[in-house]
Amino acid sequence: MSTSDTQPHPRRVLSSGFTLAVIVGGIIGLGILRTPGEVATVVPDPLMFVSLWVFGGLFILLSTGVVAELVGMTPRSGGTYALVRRAYGPFPGFVIGWVDWLTFVADIAFKAVVVTEFAAMLIPAARLWQTPLAIMASSVFAALQLRGIALGAKIQQVAASALALIVVGFTVALVFAESAVSSGTALVPHAAHGLSAWSLVVASIIYTYDGWYYAAYFSGEIKGGSGAVARACIKGTVIVILLYVFLVTALAWKVPLASLAGKELALASALEMVVSPLASKVVLAVAIVMLLAHQNLLYMSTPRILQALAIDGLAVSRAGEISKGGNPIFAVLLSWGFSVFLIMIGGFHFLLHLLMFFVLFITVVLIAGVIILRSRQPDADRPYRAWGHPWSTYTCLFGCILLSLFEAVAQIDTAAYAAIFVAISWPVYRVIVRSGSNYKIKNPKG
């Protein structure tokens, strides 16, 4: 039995504005406020520092241009699993969906943990309650989904516009501020070296640019169809790359990077040095708003992975049921429950590296999916075709595999945790297959 590329779902109610908001708002977040400090620990030279962000952005843009072909071919919601299910069999398809779901749930936990870290910087007494507060922050946005998709979509569009304006505002503030001058060697620590240090740089930059295919999680609900979603992925990614490159250039130009090395909120420290001591409080407040906006987007996206799996018979059938408000409520609850578990066991660096293993795995799977479907279905309708295929596609694939191997060698302990989480997919899959309450598994190659 084969499946079509459509799925039972409410009509297309999300606008093109929402599509761009998902991409821009999905990428802009904690990363650009915090990770410049992680990168500066290893790379205090301004030219090399900015170059890393430029090359990272170009690699992500090339990857987006390749994966957009899959987005254009897939007029259904569900993200990575929906994009590549035709290229892989039932069990590999389930593993891909499982890992993608884990990625999003880990991101929910990661951002909930960090929002409470930042809250504790503003209100020190909150430090004693960080884990309960993280669970509360996550729970509030899970509960918002019970109201339906319309409310979440409105929040996302407002948040994305605000986030873009905030990045522009910070850039302008740095450009017109007086340059900070290092006041001695105490501000210039030795740059970190070694595999572990560089793995953190790689993870930081990739994480900061992650989110460029978020709109694919809503493709079946967006007006204009999947071709419009594919083009929006490119536009949104270009916008954010330009915003980021201008911001890190202003940062490197105005502030000694060594003075930002290891800072938990590097942009706050920079603005405090060149604008006002009060600027750090403003950035902290902005960081909290960014993280809360991401909780909204993540709780809109994550359940749709389980929903797509359930529709194809690869998850419990209740995960595919949609409420009157347009959200798969049972899938929301499952995602919330596992995020609470990760909040209780993980910290910043553990969750960051865990995310990177999952993100790189998903990117490899997506790019390989383009190659497989070009071979198996050369005549399929492709509203958007990968830039410079096959050279661009193989370049991205080779680059992602190298980055994955590098991260695995540098972070062997976290790689082991990632492998365990992936391995759990097999018994879960077997239970689902044997479950009499589930739909018959459909052939994802149809």
Short mmCIF file of C-alpha atoms in Angstrom, two decimals:
data_model
loop_
_atom_site.label_atom_id
_atom_site.label_comp_id
_atom_site.label_asym_id
_atom_site.label_seq_id
_atom_site.Cartn_x
_atom_site.Cartn_y
_atom_site.Cartn_z
CA MET A 1 0.00 0.00 0.00
CA SER A 2 1.42 3.38 -0.92
CA THR A 3 0.90 6.79 0.47
CA SER A 4 0.42 10.03 -1.32
CA ASP A 5 2.20 13.20 -0.42
CA THR A 6 -0.94 14.62 1.06
CA GLN A 7 -2.25 13.99 4.54
CA PRO A 8 -5.50 14.35 6.46
CA HIS A 9 -5.25 17.86 7.85
CA PRO A 10 -7.20 21.10 8.21
CA ARG A 11 -7.12 23.36 5.17
CA ARG A 12 -4.15 25.61 4.38
CA VAL A 13 -4.65 28.47 6.81
CA LEU A 14 -1.11 29.76 7.39
CA SER A 15 0.06 32.77 5.40
CA SER A 16 3.29 33.44 3.51
CA GLY A 17 4.12 35.93 6.25
CA PHE A 18 3.97 33.11 8.77
CA THR A 19 6.31 31.06 6.55
CA LEU A 20 9.02 33.72 6.60
CA ALA A 21 8.41 34.33 10.31
CA VAL A 22 9.01 30.66 11.08
CA ILE A 23 12.36 30.68 9.27
CA VAL A 24 13.67 34.04 10.50
CA GLY A 25 12.28 33.52 14.00
CA GLY A 26 13.45 29.91 13.99
CA ILE A 27 17.08 30.82 13.30
CA ILE A 28 17.43 34.02 15.34
CA GLY A 29 17.69 33.15 18.98
CA LEU A 30 20.00 32.34 21.83
CA GLY A 31 22.92 31.43 19.58
CA ILE A 32 23.78 34.90 18.33
CA LEU A 33 23.66 36.33 21.87
CA ARG A 34 25.77 33.64 23.53
CA THR A 35 27.92 31.69 21.07
CA PRO A 36 30.22 34.57 19.96
CA GLY A 37 31.79 34.21 23.41
CA GLU A 38 32.34 30.49 22.85
CA VAL A 39 33.95 31.16 19.45
CA ALA A 40 36.09 34.02 20.80
CA THR A 41 37.60 31.62 23.34
CA VAL A 42 39.31 29.82 20.46
CA VAL A 43 39.45 32.56 17.81
CA PRO A 44 40.31 36.01 19.25
CA ASP A 45 41.52 37.33 15.86
CA PRO A 46 38.77 39.62 14.41
CA LEU A 47 39.28 38.71 10.73
CA MET A 48 39.25 34.97 11.38
CA PHE A 49 36.33 35.37 13.78
CA VAL A 50 34.16 37.11 11.18
CA SER A 51 35.34 34.72 8.46
CA LEU A 52 34.08 31.72 10.44
CA TRP A 53 30.59 33.22 10.60
CA VAL A 54 30.68 34.10 6.89
CA PHE A 55 31.82 30.62 5.80
CA GLY A 56 29.40 28.99 8.21
CA GLY A 57 26.57 31.05 6.76
CA LEU A 58 27.55 30.23 3.17
CA PHE A 59 27.69 26.50 3.97
CA ILE A 60 24.24 26.67 5.56
CA LEU A 61 22.91 28.62 2.56
CA LEU A 62 24.30 26.00 0.17
CA SER A 63 22.70 23.25 2.28
CA THR A 64 19.40 25.16 2.25
CA GLY A 65 19.58 25.47 -1.54
CA VAL A 66 19.98 21.69 -1.79
CA VAL A 67 17.34 20.65 0.75
CA ALA A 68 14.83 23.16 -0.65
CA GLU A 69 14.35 20.69 -3.51
CA LEU A 70 12.87 18.19 -1.04
CA VAL A 71 10.74 20.92 0.54
CA GLY A 72 9.29 21.80 -2.86
CA MET A 73 8.49 18.13 -3.57
CA THR A 74 6.63 17.61 -0.28
CA PRO A 75 3.24 19.32 0.17
CA ARG A 76 2.64 17.91 3.67
CA SER A 77 3.58 18.82 7.23
CA GLY A 78 6.05 16.85 9.34
CA GLY A 79 9.52 18.22 8.64
CA THR A 80 12.46 15.91 7.97
CA TYR A 81 10.52 12.65 8.07
CA ALA A 82 7.92 13.94 5.60
CA LEU A 83 10.68 15.25 3.30
CA VAL A 84 12.63 11.99 2.97
CA ARG A 85 10.19 9.19 3.73
CA ARG A 86 10.04 8.16 0.05
CA ALA A 87 13.81 7.74 -0.10
CA TYR A 88 14.04 5.26 2.79
CA GLY A 89 12.16 2.16 3.99
CA PRO A 90 9.77 1.99 6.97
CA PHE A 91 12.35 1.39 9.71
CA PRO A 92 14.94 3.93 8.42
CA GLY A 93 12.07 6.37 7.97
CA PHE A 94 11.01 5.80 11.56
CA VAL A 95 14.59 6.30 12.82
CA ILE A 96 14.80 9.59 10.90
CA GLY A 97 11.52 10.79 12.38
CA TRP A 98 12.56 9.59 15.84
CA VAL A 99 15.90 11.46 15.71
CA ASP A 100 14.23 14.59 14.35
CA TRP A 101 11.71 14.47 17.18
CA LEU A 102 14.54 13.98 19.71
CA THR A 103 16.34 16.98 18.20
CA PHE A 104 13.36 19.23 18.75
CA VAL A 105 12.58 17.91 22.21
CA ALA A 106 16.24 18.41 23.19
CA ASP A 107 16.03 21.97 21.85
CA ILE A 108 12.92 22.62 23.95
CA ALA A 109 14.79 21.39 27.04
CA PHE A 110 17.96 23.29 26.14
CA LYS A 111 16.20 26.62 25.73
CA ALA A 112 14.08 26.14 28.83
CA VAL A 113 17.25 25.49 30.87
CA VAL A 114 19.02 28.56 29.47
CA VAL A 115 16.06 30.91 29.94
CA THR A 116 16.16 30.13 33.66
CA GLU A 117 19.94 30.68 33.72
CA PHE A 118 19.36 34.15 32.30
CA ALA A 119 16.46 34.80 34.66
CA ALA A 120 18.80 33.97 37.55
CA MET A 121 21.24 36.62 36.29
CA LEU A 122 18.49 39.22 36.58
CA ILE A 123 17.02 37.81 39.80
CA PRO A 124 19.71 35.87 41.73
CA ALA A 125 17.13 34.24 44.03
CA ALA A 126 15.79 32.34 40.99
CA ARG A 127 19.01 30.30 40.88
CA LEU A 128 17.67 28.04 43.64
CA TRP A 129 14.65 27.14 41.48
CA GLN A 130 16.18 26.80 38.02
CA THR A 131 14.98 23.29 37.21
CA PRO A 132 11.36 23.83 38.37
CA LEU A 133 11.29 27.18 36.54
CA ALA A 134 12.57 25.54 33.34
CA ILE A 135 9.82 22.94 33.57
CA MET A 136 7.24 25.69 34.18
CA ALA A 137 8.44 27.73 31.17
CA SER A 138 8.23 24.67 28.92
CA SER A 139 4.81 23.72 30.30
CA VAL A 140 3.26 27.14 29.65
CA PHE A 141 4.01 26.96 25.92
CA ALA A 142 2.87 23.36 25.71
CA ALA A 143 -0.42 24.48 27.24
CA LEU A 144 -0.75 27.30 24.67
CA GLN A 145 -1.01 24.67 21.92
CA LEU A 146 -4.25 23.45 23.49
CA ARG A 147 -5.83 26.68 22.24
CA GLY A 148 -4.99 25.87 18.62
CA ILE A 149 -2.54 26.80 15.88
CA ALA A 150 -3.94 30.29 15.18
CA LEU A 151 -2.72 31.72 18.49
CA GLY A 152 0.75 30.20 18.09
CA ALA A 153 1.00 31.53 14.52
CA LYS A 154 0.17 35.09 15.63
CA ILE A 155 2.73 34.92 18.44
CA GLN A 156 5.36 33.67 15.98
CA GLN A 157 4.82 36.43 13.43
CA VAL A 158 5.08 39.16 16.07
CA ALA A 159 8.12 37.47 17.65
CA ALA A 160 10.00 37.09 14.35
CA SER A 161 9.57 40.76 13.45
CA ALA A 162 10.70 41.78 16.92
CA LEU A 163 13.75 39.49 16.82
CA ALA A 164 14.93 40.83 13.46
CA LEU A 165 14.53 44.43 14.67
CA ILE A 166 16.41 43.59 17.88
CA VAL A 167 19.40 42.21 15.93
CA VAL A 168 19.42 45.34 13.75
CA GLY A 169 19.18 47.51 16.85
CA PHE A 170 22.14 45.80 18.53
CA THR A 171 24.20 46.15 15.35
CA VAL A 172 23.43 49.88 15.07
CA ALA A 173 24.26 50.37 18.76
CA LEU A 174 27.66 48.75 18.26
CA VAL A 175 28.42 50.67 15.06
CA PHE A 176 27.77 54.08 16.62
CA ALA A 177 29.39 53.30 19.98
CA GLU A 178 33.00 54.18 20.79
CA SER A 179 35.42 51.31 20.47
CA ALA A 180 36.44 49.54 23.66
CA VAL A 181 40.16 49.34 24.35
CA SER A 182 41.75 46.48 26.24
CA SER A 183 43.06 47.73 29.57
CA GLY A 184 45.84 45.22 30.01
CA THR A 185 46.91 41.66 29.53
CA ALA A 186 44.43 40.46 32.15
CA LEU A 187 41.70 40.81 29.53
CA VAL A 188 43.57 38.68 27.02
CA PRO A 189 43.59 35.03 28.08
CA HIS A 190 45.39 32.45 26.01
CA ALA A 191 43.19 31.12 23.24
CA ALA A 192 41.87 27.62 23.84
CA HIS A 193 43.18 24.86 21.60
CA GLY A 194 42.54 21.21 20.86
CA LEU A 195 39.73 19.12 19.43
CA SER A 196 37.34 19.84 22.28
CA ALA A 197 37.75 23.62 21.89
CA TRP A 198 37.26 23.56 18.12
CA SER A 199 34.31 21.18 18.42
CA LEU A 200 32.63 23.82 20.57
CA VAL A 201 33.30 26.43 17.86
CA VAL A 202 31.77 24.17 15.20
CA ALA A 203 28.79 23.33 17.39
CA SER A 204 28.25 26.99 18.28
CA ILE A 205 28.18 28.25 14.69
CA ILE A 206 26.01 25.41 13.39
CA TYR A 207 23.60 25.86 16.28
CA THR A 208 23.39 29.62 15.71
CA TYR A 209 22.36 29.09 12.07
CA ASP A 210 20.07 26.12 12.75
CA GLY A 211 16.37 26.49 11.96
CA TRP A 212 16.54 27.18 8.21
CA TYR A 213 14.06 24.42 7.29
CA TYR A 214 11.50 24.99 10.08
CA ALA A 215 8.78 25.96 7.61
CA ALA A 216 8.79 22.37 6.26
CA TYR A 217 7.08 21.29 9.48
CA PHE A 218 3.99 23.22 8.34
CA SER A 219 4.09 22.70 4.55
CA GLY A 220 0.67 21.05 4.45
CA GLU A 221 -0.90 24.04 6.17
CA ILE A 222 0.74 26.96 4.33
CA LYS A 223 -0.99 28.88 1.55
CA GLY A 224 0.84 28.81 -1.80
CA GLY A 225 2.00 25.21 -1.47
CA SER A 226 5.38 23.60 -1.01
CA GLY A 227 7.09 25.52 -3.83
CA ALA A 228 6.43 28.77 -1.98
CA VAL A 229 7.76 27.19 1.22
CA ALA A 230 10.99 26.17 -0.55
CA ARG A 231 11.58 29.70 -1.86
CA ALA A 232 10.83 31.15 1.57
CA CYS A 233 13.50 28.91 3.11
CA ILE A 234 16.11 30.54 0.85
CA LYS A 235 14.86 34.09 1.48
CA GLY A 236 14.70 33.65 5.24
CA THR A 237 18.17 32.11 5.43
CA VAL A 238 19.71 34.95 3.37
CA ILE A 239 18.07 37.55 5.62
CA VAL A 240 19.44 35.99 8.79
CA ILE A 241 22.94 35.43 7.40
CA LEU A 242 23.16 39.12 6.48
CA LEU A 243 21.88 40.17 9.91
CA TYR A 244 24.37 37.89 11.67
CA VAL A 245 27.41 38.84 9.59
CA PHE A 246 26.78 42.56 10.10
CA LEU A 247 26.35 42.01 13.84
CA VAL A 248 29.52 39.91 14.38
CA THR A 249 31.50 42.33 12.19
CA ALA A 250 30.40 45.25 14.36
CA LEU A 251 31.20 43.17 17.44
CA ALA A 252 34.73 42.30 16.26
CA TRP A 253 35.33 45.89 15.14
CA LYS A 254 34.30 47.58 18.38
CA VAL A 255 35.27 45.15 21.15
CA PRO A 256 38.49 43.16 21.88
CA LEU A 257 37.28 39.62 21.28
CA ALA A 258 39.54 38.20 23.96
CA SER A 259 37.53 40.18 26.52
CA LEU A 260 34.41 38.23 25.47
CA ALA A 261 36.01 34.78 25.64
CA GLY A 262 33.84 32.36 27.58
CA LYS A 263 31.20 34.95 28.46
CA GLU A 264 27.79 33.35 28.96
CA LEU A 265 26.13 36.26 27.15
CA ALA A 266 28.86 37.77 24.99
CA LEU A 267 26.70 40.41 23.32
CA ALA A 268 25.59 41.71 26.71
CA SER A 269 29.23 42.05 27.82
CA ALA A 270 30.14 43.85 24.58
CA LEU A 271 27.31 46.39 24.83
CA GLU A 272 28.10 46.93 28.49
CA MET A 273 31.66 47.87 27.54
CA VAL A 274 30.86 50.24 24.67
CA VAL A 275 27.33 51.54 25.35
CA SER A 276 26.24 51.43 29.00
CA PRO A 277 26.42 49.17 32.06
CA LEU A 278 22.64 48.94 31.81
CA ALA A 279 22.89 47.37 28.35
CA SER A 280 23.62 43.94 29.80
CA LYS A 281 20.27 44.00 31.59
CA VAL A 282 18.54 44.88 28.32
CA VAL A 283 20.25 42.02 26.48
CA LEU A 284 19.34 39.59 29.25
CA ALA A 285 15.70 40.61 28.97
CA VAL A 286 15.87 40.27 25.17
CA ALA A 287 17.48 36.83 25.51
CA ILE A 288 14.63 35.67 27.73
CA VAL A 289 12.06 36.96 25.20
CA MET A 290 13.93 35.16 22.36
CA LEU A 291 14.00 31.89 24.25
CA LEU A 292 10.33 32.09 25.14
CA ALA A 293 9.46 32.84 21.50
CA HIS A 294 11.39 29.71 20.52
CA GLN A 295 9.43 27.65 23.02
CA ASN A 296 6.30 28.69 21.13
CA LEU A 297 7.75 27.72 17.74
CA LEU A 298 9.19 24.45 18.99
CA TYR A 299 5.90 23.39 20.51
CA MET A 300 4.20 24.16 17.20
CA SER A 301 6.78 22.15 15.19
CA THR A 302 7.71 19.16 17.35
CA PRO A 303 4.28 17.47 17.58
CA ARG A 304 3.92 17.57 13.79
CA ILE A 305 6.80 15.11 13.48
CA LEU A 306 4.88 12.54 15.54
CA GLN A 307 1.71 13.42 13.66
CA ALA A 308 3.35 12.64 10.29
CA LEU A 309 4.74 9.36 11.65
CA ALA A 310 1.33 8.38 13.02
CA ILE A 311 -0.40 9.08 9.70
CA ASP A 312 1.99 6.63 8.01
CA GLY A 313 1.52 4.06 10.77
CA LEU A 314 4.90 4.65 12.41
CA ALA A 315 3.71 6.09 15.73
CA VAL A 316 0.80 5.50 18.06
CA SER A 317 -2.38 6.42 16.23
CA ARG A 318 -3.44 9.00 18.84
CA ALA A 319 -0.42 11.13 17.89
CA GLY A 320 -2.05 11.72 14.50
CA GLU A 321 -5.35 12.98 15.89
CA ILE A 322 -5.91 16.71 15.39
CA SER A 323 -7.98 18.92 17.67
CA LYS A 324 -10.54 21.46 16.46
CA GLY A 325 -7.86 24.11 16.93
CA GLY A 326 -5.61 22.37 14.38
CA ASN A 327 -2.96 20.86 16.68
CA PRO A 328 -2.14 17.18 17.45
CA ILE A 329 -2.71 17.44 21.20
CA PHE A 330 -1.53 13.96 22.23
CA ALA A 331 1.71 14.55 20.30
CA VAL A 332 2.11 17.86 22.16
CA LEU A 333 1.81 16.04 25.49
CA LEU A 334 4.35 13.35 24.51
CA SER A 335 6.83 16.04 23.43
CA TRP A 336 6.31 17.96 26.66
CA GLY A 337 6.86 14.86 28.79
CA PHE A 338 10.20 13.95 27.22
CA SER A 339 11.39 17.56 27.33
CA VAL A 340 10.81 17.56 31.09
CA PHE A 341 12.95 14.42 31.37
CA LEU A 342 15.83 16.05 29.45
CA ILE A 343 15.55 19.24 31.52
CA MET A 344 16.14 17.16 34.64
CA ILE A 345 19.22 15.31 33.32
CA GLY A 346 21.02 17.86 31.12
CA GLY A 347 23.03 21.09 31.29
CA PHE A 348 24.04 23.67 28.68
CA HIS A 349 27.10 22.00 27.08
CA PHE A 350 25.64 18.47 27.21
CA LEU A 351 22.43 19.56 25.48
CA LEU A 352 24.32 21.74 22.96
CA HIS A 353 26.58 18.89 21.80
CA LEU A 354 23.69 16.40 21.87
CA LEU A 355 21.75 18.77 19.62
CA MET A 356 24.69 19.00 17.22
CA PHE A 357 24.89 15.24 16.75
CA PHE A 358 21.19 15.12 15.98
CA VAL A 359 21.26 18.20 13.70
CA LEU A 360 24.21 16.89 11.67
CA PHE A 361 22.57 13.45 11.36
CA ILE A 362 19.37 15.05 10.09
CA THR A 363 21.26 17.25 7.61
CA VAL A 364 23.16 14.23 6.21
CA VAL A 365 19.88 12.34 5.85
CA LEU A 366 18.21 15.25 4.04
CA ILE A 367 21.08 15.79 1.59
CA ALA A 368 21.38 12.05 0.90
CA GLY A 369 17.62 12.03 0.31
CA VAL A 370 18.06 14.50 -2.57
CA ILE A 371 20.63 12.16 -4.18
CA ILE A 372 18.46 9.06 -3.68
CA LEU A 373 15.29 10.63 -5.08
CA ARG A 374 17.15 12.11 -8.08
CA SER A 375 18.14 8.52 -8.91
CA ARG A 376 14.84 6.76 -8.09
CA GLN A 377 12.37 9.42 -9.21
CA PRO A 378 14.10 11.56 -11.86
CA ASP A 379 10.77 12.60 -13.41
CA ALA A 380 9.02 13.61 -10.17
CA ASP A 381 7.57 17.10 -10.01
CA ARG A 382 10.20 19.45 -8.55
CA PRO A 383 8.89 23.02 -8.16
CA TYR A 384 12.35 23.94 -6.85
CA ARG A 385 15.59 22.25 -7.93
CA ALA A 386 18.83 22.08 -5.92
CA TRP A 387 21.43 24.69 -6.82
CA GLY A 388 24.34 23.27 -8.81
CA HIS A 389 23.37 19.62 -8.32
CA PRO A 390 25.22 17.22 -8.13
CA TRP A 391 28.33 19.18 -7.12
CA SER A 392 26.61 21.29 -4.48
CA THR A 393 24.81 18.26 -3.06
CA TYR A 394 27.92 16.11 -2.73
CA THR A 395 29.90 19.04 -1.31
CA CYS A 396 27.31 19.53 1.43
CA LEU A 397 27.11 15.80 2.11
CA PHE A 398 30.89 15.42 2.40
CA GLY A 399 31.13 18.52 4.63
CA CYS A 400 28.40 17.33 7.00
CA ILE A 401 29.92 13.85 7.29
CA LEU A 402 33.33 15.36 8.12
CA LEU A 403 31.77 17.64 10.76
CA SER A 404 29.88 14.68 12.25
CA LEU A 405 33.06 12.59 12.54
CA PHE A 406 34.96 15.52 14.03
CA GLU A 407 32.28 16.11 16.66
CA ALA A 408 32.11 12.38 17.47
CA VAL A 409 35.88 12.18 18.07
CA ALA A 410 35.97 15.41 20.08
CA GLN A 411 32.88 14.65 22.20
CA ILE A 412 32.93 10.87 22.56
CA ASP A 413 30.83 10.79 25.76
CA THR A 414 28.00 12.85 24.30
CA ALA A 415 28.25 10.83 21.06
CA ALA A 416 27.62 7.71 23.14
CA TYR A 417 24.46 9.25 24.62
CA ALA A 418 23.29 10.22 21.13
CA ALA A 419 23.92 6.66 19.91
CA ILE A 420 21.92 5.24 22.83
CA PHE A 421 18.97 7.52 22.10
CA VAL A 422 19.05 6.44 18.43
CA ALA A 423 19.37 2.75 19.37
CA ILE A 424 16.22 3.01 21.52
CA SER A 425 14.32 3.57 18.26
CA TRP A 426 14.51 -0.16 17.44
CA PRO A 427 12.51 -1.52 20.41
CA VAL A 428 10.09 1.42 20.13
CA TYR A 429 9.58 0.60 16.44
CA ARG A 430 8.98 -3.08 17.21
CA VAL A 431 6.38 -2.22 19.86
CA ILE A 432 4.59 0.08 17.41
CA VAL A 433 4.65 -2.53 14.64
CA ARG A 434 3.12 -5.14 16.93
CA SER A 435 0.54 -2.82 18.41
CA GLY A 436 -2.96 -3.78 17.38
CA SER A 437 -4.20 -0.24 18.02
CA ASN A 438 -2.05 1.29 15.29
CA TYR A 439 -2.74 1.91 11.62
CA LYS A 440 -1.26 -0.49 9.12
CA ILE A 441 2.25 0.68 8.23
CA LYS A 442 2.25 2.31 4.82
CA ASN A 443 4.99 2.08 2.25
CA PRO A 444 6.87 5.41 2.30
CA LYS A 445 8.23 4.86 -1.21
CA GLY A 446 4.91 5.47 -2.87
#
